[in-house]
Short mmCIF file of C-alpha atoms in Angstrom, two decimals:
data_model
loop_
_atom_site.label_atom_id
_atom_site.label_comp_id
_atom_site.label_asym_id
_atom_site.label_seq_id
_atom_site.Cartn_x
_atom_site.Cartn_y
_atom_site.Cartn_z
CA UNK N 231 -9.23 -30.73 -29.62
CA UNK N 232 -10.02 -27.09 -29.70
CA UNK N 233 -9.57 -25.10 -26.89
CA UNK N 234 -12.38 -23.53 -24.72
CA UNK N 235 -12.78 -20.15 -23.33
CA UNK N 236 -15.95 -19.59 -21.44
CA UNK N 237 -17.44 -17.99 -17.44
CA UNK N 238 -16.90 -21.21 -15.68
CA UNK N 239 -19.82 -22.78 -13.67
CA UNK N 240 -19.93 -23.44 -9.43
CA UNK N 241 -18.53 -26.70 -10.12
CA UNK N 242 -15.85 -26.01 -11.97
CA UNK N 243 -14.54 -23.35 -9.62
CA UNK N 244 -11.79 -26.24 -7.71
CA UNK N 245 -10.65 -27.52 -11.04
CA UNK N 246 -10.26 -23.74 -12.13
CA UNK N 247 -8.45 -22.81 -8.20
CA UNK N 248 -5.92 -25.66 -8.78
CA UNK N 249 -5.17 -24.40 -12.94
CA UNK N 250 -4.55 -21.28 -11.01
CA UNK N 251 -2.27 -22.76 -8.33
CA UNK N 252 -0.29 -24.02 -11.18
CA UNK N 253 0.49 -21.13 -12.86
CA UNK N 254 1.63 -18.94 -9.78
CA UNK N 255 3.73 -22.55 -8.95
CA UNK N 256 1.92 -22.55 -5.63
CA UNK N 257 1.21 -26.55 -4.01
CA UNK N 258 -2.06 -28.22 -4.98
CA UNK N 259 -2.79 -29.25 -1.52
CA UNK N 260 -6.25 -27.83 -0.32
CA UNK N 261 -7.95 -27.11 -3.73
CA UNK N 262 -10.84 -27.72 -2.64
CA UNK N 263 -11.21 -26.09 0.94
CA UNK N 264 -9.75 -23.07 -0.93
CA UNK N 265 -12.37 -23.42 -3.59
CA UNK N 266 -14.97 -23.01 -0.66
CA UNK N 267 -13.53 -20.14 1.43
CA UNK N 268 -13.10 -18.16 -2.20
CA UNK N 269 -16.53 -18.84 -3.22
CA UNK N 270 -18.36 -16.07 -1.82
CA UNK N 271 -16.22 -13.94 -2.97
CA UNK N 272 -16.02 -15.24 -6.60
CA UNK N 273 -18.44 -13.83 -9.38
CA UNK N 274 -18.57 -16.69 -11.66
CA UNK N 275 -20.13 -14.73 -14.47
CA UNK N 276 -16.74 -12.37 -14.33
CA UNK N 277 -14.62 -15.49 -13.86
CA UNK N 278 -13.14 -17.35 -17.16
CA UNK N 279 -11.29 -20.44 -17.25
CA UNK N 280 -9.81 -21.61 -20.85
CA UNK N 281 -10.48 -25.46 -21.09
CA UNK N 282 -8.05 -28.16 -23.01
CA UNK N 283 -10.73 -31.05 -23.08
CA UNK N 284 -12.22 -30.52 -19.95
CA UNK N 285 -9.50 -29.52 -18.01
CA UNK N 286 -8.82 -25.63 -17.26
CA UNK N 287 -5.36 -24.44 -18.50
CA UNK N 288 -6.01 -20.69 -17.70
CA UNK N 289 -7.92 -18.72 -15.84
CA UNK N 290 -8.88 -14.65 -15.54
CA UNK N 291 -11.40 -12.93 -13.07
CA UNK N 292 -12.24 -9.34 -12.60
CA UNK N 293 -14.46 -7.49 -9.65
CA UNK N 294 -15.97 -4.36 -9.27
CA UNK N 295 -13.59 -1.81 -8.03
CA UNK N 296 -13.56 2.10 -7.19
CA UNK N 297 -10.19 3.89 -8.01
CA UNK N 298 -9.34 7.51 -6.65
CA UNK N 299 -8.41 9.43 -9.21
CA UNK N 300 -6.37 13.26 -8.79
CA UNK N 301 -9.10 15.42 -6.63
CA UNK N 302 -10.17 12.70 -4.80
CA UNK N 303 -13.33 11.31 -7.32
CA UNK N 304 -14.12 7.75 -7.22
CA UNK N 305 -14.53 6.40 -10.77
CA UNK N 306 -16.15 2.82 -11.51
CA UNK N 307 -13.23 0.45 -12.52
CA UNK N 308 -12.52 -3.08 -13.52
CA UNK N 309 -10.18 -5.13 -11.77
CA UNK N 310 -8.42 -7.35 -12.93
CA UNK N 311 -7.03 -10.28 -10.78
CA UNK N 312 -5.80 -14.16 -10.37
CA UNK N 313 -4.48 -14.32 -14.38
CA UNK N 314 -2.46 -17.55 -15.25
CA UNK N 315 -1.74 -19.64 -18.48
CA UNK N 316 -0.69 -22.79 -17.48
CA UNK N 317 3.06 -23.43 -19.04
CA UNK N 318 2.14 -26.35 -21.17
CA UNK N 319 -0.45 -23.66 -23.16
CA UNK N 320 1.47 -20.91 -23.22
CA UNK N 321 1.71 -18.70 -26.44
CA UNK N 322 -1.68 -20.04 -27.99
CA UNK N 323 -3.43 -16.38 -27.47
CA UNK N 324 -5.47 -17.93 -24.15
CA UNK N 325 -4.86 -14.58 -21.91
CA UNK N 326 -5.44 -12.35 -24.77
CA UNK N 327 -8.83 -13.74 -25.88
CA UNK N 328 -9.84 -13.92 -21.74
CA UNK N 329 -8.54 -10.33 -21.82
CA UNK N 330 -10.71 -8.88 -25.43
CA UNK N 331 -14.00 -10.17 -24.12
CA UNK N 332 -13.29 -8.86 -20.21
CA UNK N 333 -12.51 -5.79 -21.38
CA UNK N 334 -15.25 -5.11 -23.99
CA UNK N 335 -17.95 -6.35 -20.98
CA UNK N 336 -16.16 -3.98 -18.57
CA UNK N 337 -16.79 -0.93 -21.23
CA UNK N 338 -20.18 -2.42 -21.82
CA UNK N 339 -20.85 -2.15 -18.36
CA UNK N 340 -19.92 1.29 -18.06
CA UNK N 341 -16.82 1.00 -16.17
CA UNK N 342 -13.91 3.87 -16.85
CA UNK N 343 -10.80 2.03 -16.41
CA UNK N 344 -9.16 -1.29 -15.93
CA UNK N 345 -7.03 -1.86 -13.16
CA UNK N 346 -4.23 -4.64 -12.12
CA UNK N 347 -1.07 -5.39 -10.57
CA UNK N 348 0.63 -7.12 -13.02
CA UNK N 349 3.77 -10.06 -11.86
CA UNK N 350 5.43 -9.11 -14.99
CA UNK N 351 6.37 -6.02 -16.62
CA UNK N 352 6.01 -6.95 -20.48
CA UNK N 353 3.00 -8.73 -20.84
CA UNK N 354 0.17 -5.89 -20.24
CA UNK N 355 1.20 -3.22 -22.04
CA UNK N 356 -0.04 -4.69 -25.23
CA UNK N 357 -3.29 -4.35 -23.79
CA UNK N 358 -3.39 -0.86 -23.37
CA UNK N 359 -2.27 -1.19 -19.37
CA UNK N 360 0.15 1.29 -18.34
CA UNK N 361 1.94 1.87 -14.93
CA UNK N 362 0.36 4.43 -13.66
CA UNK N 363 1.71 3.99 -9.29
CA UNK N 364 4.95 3.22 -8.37
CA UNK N 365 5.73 1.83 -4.61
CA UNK N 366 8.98 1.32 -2.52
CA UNK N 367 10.01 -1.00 0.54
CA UNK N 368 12.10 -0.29 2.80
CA UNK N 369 14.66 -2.22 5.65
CA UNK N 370 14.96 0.24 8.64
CA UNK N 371 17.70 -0.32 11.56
CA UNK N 372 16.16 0.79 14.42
CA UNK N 373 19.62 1.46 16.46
CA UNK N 374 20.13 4.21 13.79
CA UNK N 375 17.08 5.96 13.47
CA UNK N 376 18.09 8.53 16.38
CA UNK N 377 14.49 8.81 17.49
CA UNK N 378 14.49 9.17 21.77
CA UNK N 379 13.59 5.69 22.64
CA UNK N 380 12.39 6.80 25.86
CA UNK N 381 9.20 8.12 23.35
CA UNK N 382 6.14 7.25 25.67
CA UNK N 383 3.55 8.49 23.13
CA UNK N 384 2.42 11.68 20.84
CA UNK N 385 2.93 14.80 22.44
CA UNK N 386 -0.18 16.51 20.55
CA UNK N 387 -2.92 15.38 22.70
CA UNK N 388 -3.13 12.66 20.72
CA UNK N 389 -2.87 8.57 21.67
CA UNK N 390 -1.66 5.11 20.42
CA UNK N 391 -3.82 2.22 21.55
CA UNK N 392 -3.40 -1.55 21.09
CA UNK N 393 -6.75 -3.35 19.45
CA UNK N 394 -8.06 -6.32 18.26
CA UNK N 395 -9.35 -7.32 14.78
CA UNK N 396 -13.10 -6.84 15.55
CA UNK N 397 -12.24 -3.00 16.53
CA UNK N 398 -10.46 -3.17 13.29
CA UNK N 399 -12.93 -4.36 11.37
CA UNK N 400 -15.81 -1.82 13.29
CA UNK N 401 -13.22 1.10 12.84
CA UNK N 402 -11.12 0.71 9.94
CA UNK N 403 -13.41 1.24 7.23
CA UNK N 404 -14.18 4.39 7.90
CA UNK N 405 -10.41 5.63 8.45
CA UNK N 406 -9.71 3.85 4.65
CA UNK N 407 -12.54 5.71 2.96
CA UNK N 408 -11.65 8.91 4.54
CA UNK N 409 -7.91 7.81 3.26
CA UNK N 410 -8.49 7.03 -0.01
CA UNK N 411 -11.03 10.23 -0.60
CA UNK N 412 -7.40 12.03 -0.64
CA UNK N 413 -5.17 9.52 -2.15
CA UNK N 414 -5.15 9.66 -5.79
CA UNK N 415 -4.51 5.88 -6.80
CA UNK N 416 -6.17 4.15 -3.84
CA UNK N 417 -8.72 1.49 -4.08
CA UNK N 418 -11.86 0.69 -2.24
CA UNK N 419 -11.80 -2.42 0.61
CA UNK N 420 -15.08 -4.11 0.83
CA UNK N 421 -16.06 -6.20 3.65
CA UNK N 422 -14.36 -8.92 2.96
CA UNK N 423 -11.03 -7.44 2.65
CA UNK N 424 -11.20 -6.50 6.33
CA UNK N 425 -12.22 -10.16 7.43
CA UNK N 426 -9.34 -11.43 5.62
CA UNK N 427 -6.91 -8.99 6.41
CA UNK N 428 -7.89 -9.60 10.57
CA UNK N 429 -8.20 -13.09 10.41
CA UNK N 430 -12.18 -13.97 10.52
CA UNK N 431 -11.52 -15.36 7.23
CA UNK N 432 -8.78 -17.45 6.52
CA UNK N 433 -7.17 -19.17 3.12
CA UNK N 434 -6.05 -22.27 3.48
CA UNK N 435 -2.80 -21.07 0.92
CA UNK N 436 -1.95 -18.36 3.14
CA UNK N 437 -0.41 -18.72 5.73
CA UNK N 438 -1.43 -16.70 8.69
CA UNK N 439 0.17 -15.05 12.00
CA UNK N 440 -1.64 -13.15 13.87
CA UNK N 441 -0.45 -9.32 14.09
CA UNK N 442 -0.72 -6.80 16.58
CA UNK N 443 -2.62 -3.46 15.41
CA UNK N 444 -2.62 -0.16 16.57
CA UNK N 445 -5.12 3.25 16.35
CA UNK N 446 -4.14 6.71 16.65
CA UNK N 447 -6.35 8.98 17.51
CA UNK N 448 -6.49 12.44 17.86
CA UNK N 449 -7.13 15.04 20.86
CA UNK N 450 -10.43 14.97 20.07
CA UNK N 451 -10.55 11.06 19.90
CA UNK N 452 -10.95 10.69 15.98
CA UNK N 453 -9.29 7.75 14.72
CA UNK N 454 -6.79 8.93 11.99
CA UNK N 455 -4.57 5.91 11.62
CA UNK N 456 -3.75 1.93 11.96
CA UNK N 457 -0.98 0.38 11.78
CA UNK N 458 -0.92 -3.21 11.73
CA UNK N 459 2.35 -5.33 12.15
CA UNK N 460 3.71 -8.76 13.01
CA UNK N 461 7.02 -9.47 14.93
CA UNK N 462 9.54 -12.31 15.47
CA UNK N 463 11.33 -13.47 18.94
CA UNK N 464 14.35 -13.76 18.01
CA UNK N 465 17.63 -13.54 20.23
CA UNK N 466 21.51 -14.28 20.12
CA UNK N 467 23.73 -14.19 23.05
CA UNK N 468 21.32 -12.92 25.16
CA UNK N 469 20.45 -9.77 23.25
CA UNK N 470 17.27 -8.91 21.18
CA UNK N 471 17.47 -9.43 17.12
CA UNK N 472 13.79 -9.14 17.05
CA UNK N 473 12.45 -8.20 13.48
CA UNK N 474 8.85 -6.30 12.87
CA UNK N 475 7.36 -6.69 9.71
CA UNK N 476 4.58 -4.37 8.40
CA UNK N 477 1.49 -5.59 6.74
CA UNK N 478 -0.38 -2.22 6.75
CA UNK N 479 -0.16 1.51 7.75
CA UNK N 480 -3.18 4.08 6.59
CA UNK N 481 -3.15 7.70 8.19
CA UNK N 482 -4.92 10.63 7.39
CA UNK N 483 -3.06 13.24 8.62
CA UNK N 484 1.07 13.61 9.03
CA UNK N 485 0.37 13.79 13.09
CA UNK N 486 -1.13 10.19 12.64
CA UNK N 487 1.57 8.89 10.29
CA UNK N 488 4.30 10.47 12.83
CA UNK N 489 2.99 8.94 15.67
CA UNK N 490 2.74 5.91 14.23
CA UNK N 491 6.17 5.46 12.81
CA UNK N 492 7.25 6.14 16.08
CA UNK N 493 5.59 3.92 18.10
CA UNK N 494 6.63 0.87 16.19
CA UNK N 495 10.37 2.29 16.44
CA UNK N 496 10.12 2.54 20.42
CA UNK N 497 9.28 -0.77 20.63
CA UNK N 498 11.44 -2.83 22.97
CA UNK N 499 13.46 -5.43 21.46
CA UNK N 500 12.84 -4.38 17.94
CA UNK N 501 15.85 -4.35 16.07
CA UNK N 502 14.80 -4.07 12.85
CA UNK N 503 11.74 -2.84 10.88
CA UNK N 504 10.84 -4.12 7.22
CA UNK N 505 7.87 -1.96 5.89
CA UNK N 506 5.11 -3.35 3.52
CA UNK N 507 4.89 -1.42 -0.20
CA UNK N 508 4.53 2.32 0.28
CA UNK N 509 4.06 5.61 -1.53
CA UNK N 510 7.92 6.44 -3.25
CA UNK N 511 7.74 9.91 -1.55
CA UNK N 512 6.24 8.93 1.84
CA UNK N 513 7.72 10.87 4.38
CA UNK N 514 8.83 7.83 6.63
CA UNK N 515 12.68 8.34 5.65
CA UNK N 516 12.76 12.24 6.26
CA UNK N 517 10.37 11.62 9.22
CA UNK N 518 13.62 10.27 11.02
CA UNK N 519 16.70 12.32 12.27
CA UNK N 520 18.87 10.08 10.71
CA UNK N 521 17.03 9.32 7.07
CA UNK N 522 20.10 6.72 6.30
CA UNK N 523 18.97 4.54 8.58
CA UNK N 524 16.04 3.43 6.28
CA UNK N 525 17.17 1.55 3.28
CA UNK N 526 15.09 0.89 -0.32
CA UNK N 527 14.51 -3.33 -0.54
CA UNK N 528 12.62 -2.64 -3.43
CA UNK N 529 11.12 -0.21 -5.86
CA UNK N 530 9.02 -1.42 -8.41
CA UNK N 531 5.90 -0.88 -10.71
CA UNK N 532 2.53 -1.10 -8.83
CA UNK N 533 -0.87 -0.29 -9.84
CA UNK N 534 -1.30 -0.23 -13.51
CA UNK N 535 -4.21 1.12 -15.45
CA UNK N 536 -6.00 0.96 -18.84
CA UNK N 537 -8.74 3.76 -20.15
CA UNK N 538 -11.81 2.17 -21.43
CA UNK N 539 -13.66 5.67 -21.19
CA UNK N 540 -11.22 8.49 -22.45
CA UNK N 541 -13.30 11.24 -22.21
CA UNK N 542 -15.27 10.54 -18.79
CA UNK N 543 -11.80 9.64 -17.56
CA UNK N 544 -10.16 12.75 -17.93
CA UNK N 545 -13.65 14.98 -17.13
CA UNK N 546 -12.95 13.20 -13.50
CA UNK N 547 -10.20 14.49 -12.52
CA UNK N 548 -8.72 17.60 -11.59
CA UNK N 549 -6.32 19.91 -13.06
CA UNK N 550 -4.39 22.68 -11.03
CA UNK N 551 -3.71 25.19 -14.57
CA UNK N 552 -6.00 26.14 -17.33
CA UNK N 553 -4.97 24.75 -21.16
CA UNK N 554 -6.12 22.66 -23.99
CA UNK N 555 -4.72 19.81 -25.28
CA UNK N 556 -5.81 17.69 -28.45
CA UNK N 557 -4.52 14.06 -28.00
CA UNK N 558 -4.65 11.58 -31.00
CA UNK N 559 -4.75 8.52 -28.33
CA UNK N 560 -4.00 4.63 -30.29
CA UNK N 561 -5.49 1.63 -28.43
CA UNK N 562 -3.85 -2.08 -29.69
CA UNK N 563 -7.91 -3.15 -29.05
CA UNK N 564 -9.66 -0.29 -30.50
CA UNK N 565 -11.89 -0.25 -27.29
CA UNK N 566 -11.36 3.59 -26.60
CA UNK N 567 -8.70 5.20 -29.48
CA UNK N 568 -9.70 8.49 -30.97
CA UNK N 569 -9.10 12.06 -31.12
CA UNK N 570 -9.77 14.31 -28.24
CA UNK N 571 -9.57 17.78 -26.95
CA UNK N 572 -8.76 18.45 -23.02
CA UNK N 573 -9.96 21.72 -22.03
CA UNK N 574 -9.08 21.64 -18.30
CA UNK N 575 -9.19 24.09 -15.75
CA UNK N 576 -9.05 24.53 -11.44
CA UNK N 577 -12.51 24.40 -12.22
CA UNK N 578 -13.40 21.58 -14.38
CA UNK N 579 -12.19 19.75 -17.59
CA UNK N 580 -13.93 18.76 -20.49
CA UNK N 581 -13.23 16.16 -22.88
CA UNK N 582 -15.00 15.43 -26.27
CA UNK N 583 -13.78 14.09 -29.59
CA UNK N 584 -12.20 16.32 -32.23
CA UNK N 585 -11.21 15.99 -35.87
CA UNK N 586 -8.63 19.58 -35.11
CA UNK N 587 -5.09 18.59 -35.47
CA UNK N 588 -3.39 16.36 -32.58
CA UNK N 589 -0.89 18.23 -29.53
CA UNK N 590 -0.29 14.84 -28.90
CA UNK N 591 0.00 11.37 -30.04
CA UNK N 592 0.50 8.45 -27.67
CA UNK N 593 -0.73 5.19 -27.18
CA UNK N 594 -3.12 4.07 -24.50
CA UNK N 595 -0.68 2.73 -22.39
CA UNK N 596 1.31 5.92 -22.00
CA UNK N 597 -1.76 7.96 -21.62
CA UNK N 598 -2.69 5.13 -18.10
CA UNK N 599 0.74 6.03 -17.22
CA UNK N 600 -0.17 9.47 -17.04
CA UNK N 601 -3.31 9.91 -15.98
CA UNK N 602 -2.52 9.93 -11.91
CA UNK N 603 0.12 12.36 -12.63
CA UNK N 604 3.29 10.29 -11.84
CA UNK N 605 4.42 10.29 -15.22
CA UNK N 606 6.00 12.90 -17.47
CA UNK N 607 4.58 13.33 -20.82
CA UNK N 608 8.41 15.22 -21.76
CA UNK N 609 10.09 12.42 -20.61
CA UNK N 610 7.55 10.23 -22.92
CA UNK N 611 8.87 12.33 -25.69
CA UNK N 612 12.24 12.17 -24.91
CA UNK N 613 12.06 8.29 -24.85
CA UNK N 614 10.22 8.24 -28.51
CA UNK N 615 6.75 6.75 -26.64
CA UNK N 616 4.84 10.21 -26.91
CA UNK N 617 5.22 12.12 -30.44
CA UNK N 618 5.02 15.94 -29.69
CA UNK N 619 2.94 17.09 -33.30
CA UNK N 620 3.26 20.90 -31.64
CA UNK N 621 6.47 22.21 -29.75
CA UNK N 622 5.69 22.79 -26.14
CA UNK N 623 2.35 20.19 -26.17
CA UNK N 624 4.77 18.00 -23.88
CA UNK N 625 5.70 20.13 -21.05
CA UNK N 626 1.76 21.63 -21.23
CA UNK N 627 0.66 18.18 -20.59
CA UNK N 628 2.92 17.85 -17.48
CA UNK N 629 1.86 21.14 -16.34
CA UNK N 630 -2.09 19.64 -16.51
CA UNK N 631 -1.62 16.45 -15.44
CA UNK N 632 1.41 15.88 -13.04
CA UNK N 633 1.02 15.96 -9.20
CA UNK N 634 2.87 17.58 -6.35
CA UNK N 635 2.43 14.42 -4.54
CA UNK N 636 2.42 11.07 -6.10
CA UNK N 637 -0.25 8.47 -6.31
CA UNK N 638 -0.17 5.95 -4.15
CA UNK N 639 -2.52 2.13 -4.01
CA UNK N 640 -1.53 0.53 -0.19
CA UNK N 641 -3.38 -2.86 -2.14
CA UNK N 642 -2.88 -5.64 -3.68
CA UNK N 643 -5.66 -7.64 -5.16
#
């Protein structure tokens, strides 16, 4: 029997849940009182299920999404989340027909770029997805730090205060959007993220323990950070191995993030601190007078994007030189290849296609890879994934696009 790909209906959302549970090998106990806690936040019309008579053997759902881009705009962007195959269907072009039509809708809808995280490196690229964030964990022993632990708060007139999820969810909001207005690569949180993420809504497949979370604010008693954290109690011959674990930390300022850092490393007991995914050049390890005490876990890939709009994508951000750049951009889908010219400036950028002869020619993925600066269009070259058509176009490209800072998403979705 032919297989089905089609926006499943209400009904069909626990049958599509447990395909979904399959392919990220998770237990199928509590389908269906997962199927109603994710409900509300499900659009079914942006939620595809491929169906192997009558039962669903993949699944692929996208939401709306805002993603900062350099200069702090907010462009419209597609997200792209909960994409499985299960393994007895694999390699029958399911996620790639589920991808062709989300993508064209997303473009159709006006949207500039596609986002994901992906759970494996090779398969979106042939998309047109590109890493375009990077992030880093780290294992930090507090006994080395050599921060006073006799710290009893900030010295700046500023102050640490222990709070509960419904301050979190009053407060937090505005501290992210405030965040993420200067963080090239973050994401919007809607509502919902802050219930589940404090506990007013919980999934029945994850597993929950309730954290402790923390505001600093300022001298003048704005709130310019949360940190939110969990902790063990865990001893051995009468001494403290206690381990805290951090699930998220958002400042706006370096005072906030300082303060922050510090607290949790003042904590009696604490041992040991393992951090959630942040920014590769956060300050945390040079905030400490002994940087060696924090140690990389992991360093990996993270947000990865796709252009569906080339022109309105570039137009959005900023660039800190003046130059032009013609880039002959090639797109596996056809959804957005062509020729353009960049004219950028510190005062604006424009973008429009152009039949002059190409600076540049690179694929769509490498172009998501650079377009939150992280990447370097010379080292693109250098690896044979950017073709330089005029000598110096590389290193002009780096000059336009790259950041002194690099992007950073604190979510995963």
């Amino acid at each position: 029997m032919s297989l089905d790909i089609r926006t499943i209906a209400d009904s069909e959302l626990t049958d599509w849940i447990r395909a979904m549970f399959t392919g990220f090998l998770r237990p199928q106990q509590g389908v269906e009182e997962e199927a109603e806690v994710r409900r509300a936040g499900i659009d079914p019309d942006r939620t595809q299920g491929a169906f192997d008579a009558g039962r669903c053997v993949g699944t692929f759902r996208s939401f709306s999404q805002e993603l900062t881009v350099v200069g702090g705009a907010a462009v419209p962007a597609n997200a792209v989340t909960n994409v499985t195959v299960s393994p007895t269907h694999r390699r029958r072009g399911l996620l790639s027909r589920m991808m062709a039509d989300d993508q064209a809708r997303a473009k159709e809808r006006g949207d500039v770029v596609s986002t994901l995280i992906a759970a494996e490196y090779p398969i979106y690229g042939r998309y047109g997805f590109g890493p375009a964030t990077w992030a880093s964990r780290w294992r930090i022993d507090v006994g080395r730090t050599g921060l006073d632990p006799r710290w009893s708060g900030p010295d700046d007139g500023g102050r640490v205060d222990l709070v509960d999820g419904t301050d979190v969810r009053k407060l937090g909001p505005d501290l992210h959007e405030r965040l993420r207005a200067g963080q090239h690569g973050a994401v919007d949180r809607d509502e919902r993220w802050w219930r589940i993420n404090t506990g007013d809504i919980r999934l029945p497949s994850a597993s929950w323990k309730e954290p402790f979370h923390v505001l600093y604010r300022s001298a003048d008693g704005r709130v310019d950070g949360l940190l939110t954290y969990t902790a063990d109690d865990h001893w051995t011959d009468k001494q403290p191995h206690c381990r805290a674990t951090v699930r998220d930390l958002v400042a706006t300022t370096p005072a906030a993030e300082r303060a922050l850092w510090h607290f949790l490393l003042s904590i009696d007991w604490i041992t040991e601190v393992n951090t959630n995914f942040r920014a590769p050049d956060d300050l945390l390890p040079l905030l400490l007078p002994d940087p060696r005490a924090v140690r990389t876990v992991e360093a990996a890939d993270w947000l990865w994007i796709r252009l569906l709009d080339v022109p309105r994508a570039l137009e959005a951000r900023t660039y800190p030189a003046t130059g032009s750049l013609v880039l002959d951009v090639h797109d596996p889908t056809g959804l957005a290849a062509g020729r353009f010219r960049l004219g950028a400036s510190p005062e604006g950028a424009t973008c429009t296609p152009t039949t002059a002869s190409a600076d540049l020619t690179l694929g769509m993925t490498e172009l998501g890879s650079l377009y939150l600066g992280d990447e370097s269009a010379v080292r693109l070259t250098a690896l044979g994934r950017v073709t330089e058509e005029r000598p110096g176009a590389a290193a002009l490209a780096d000059t336009l696009l790259r950041t002194s800072r690099r992007p950073w998403c604190p979510d995963v979705f």
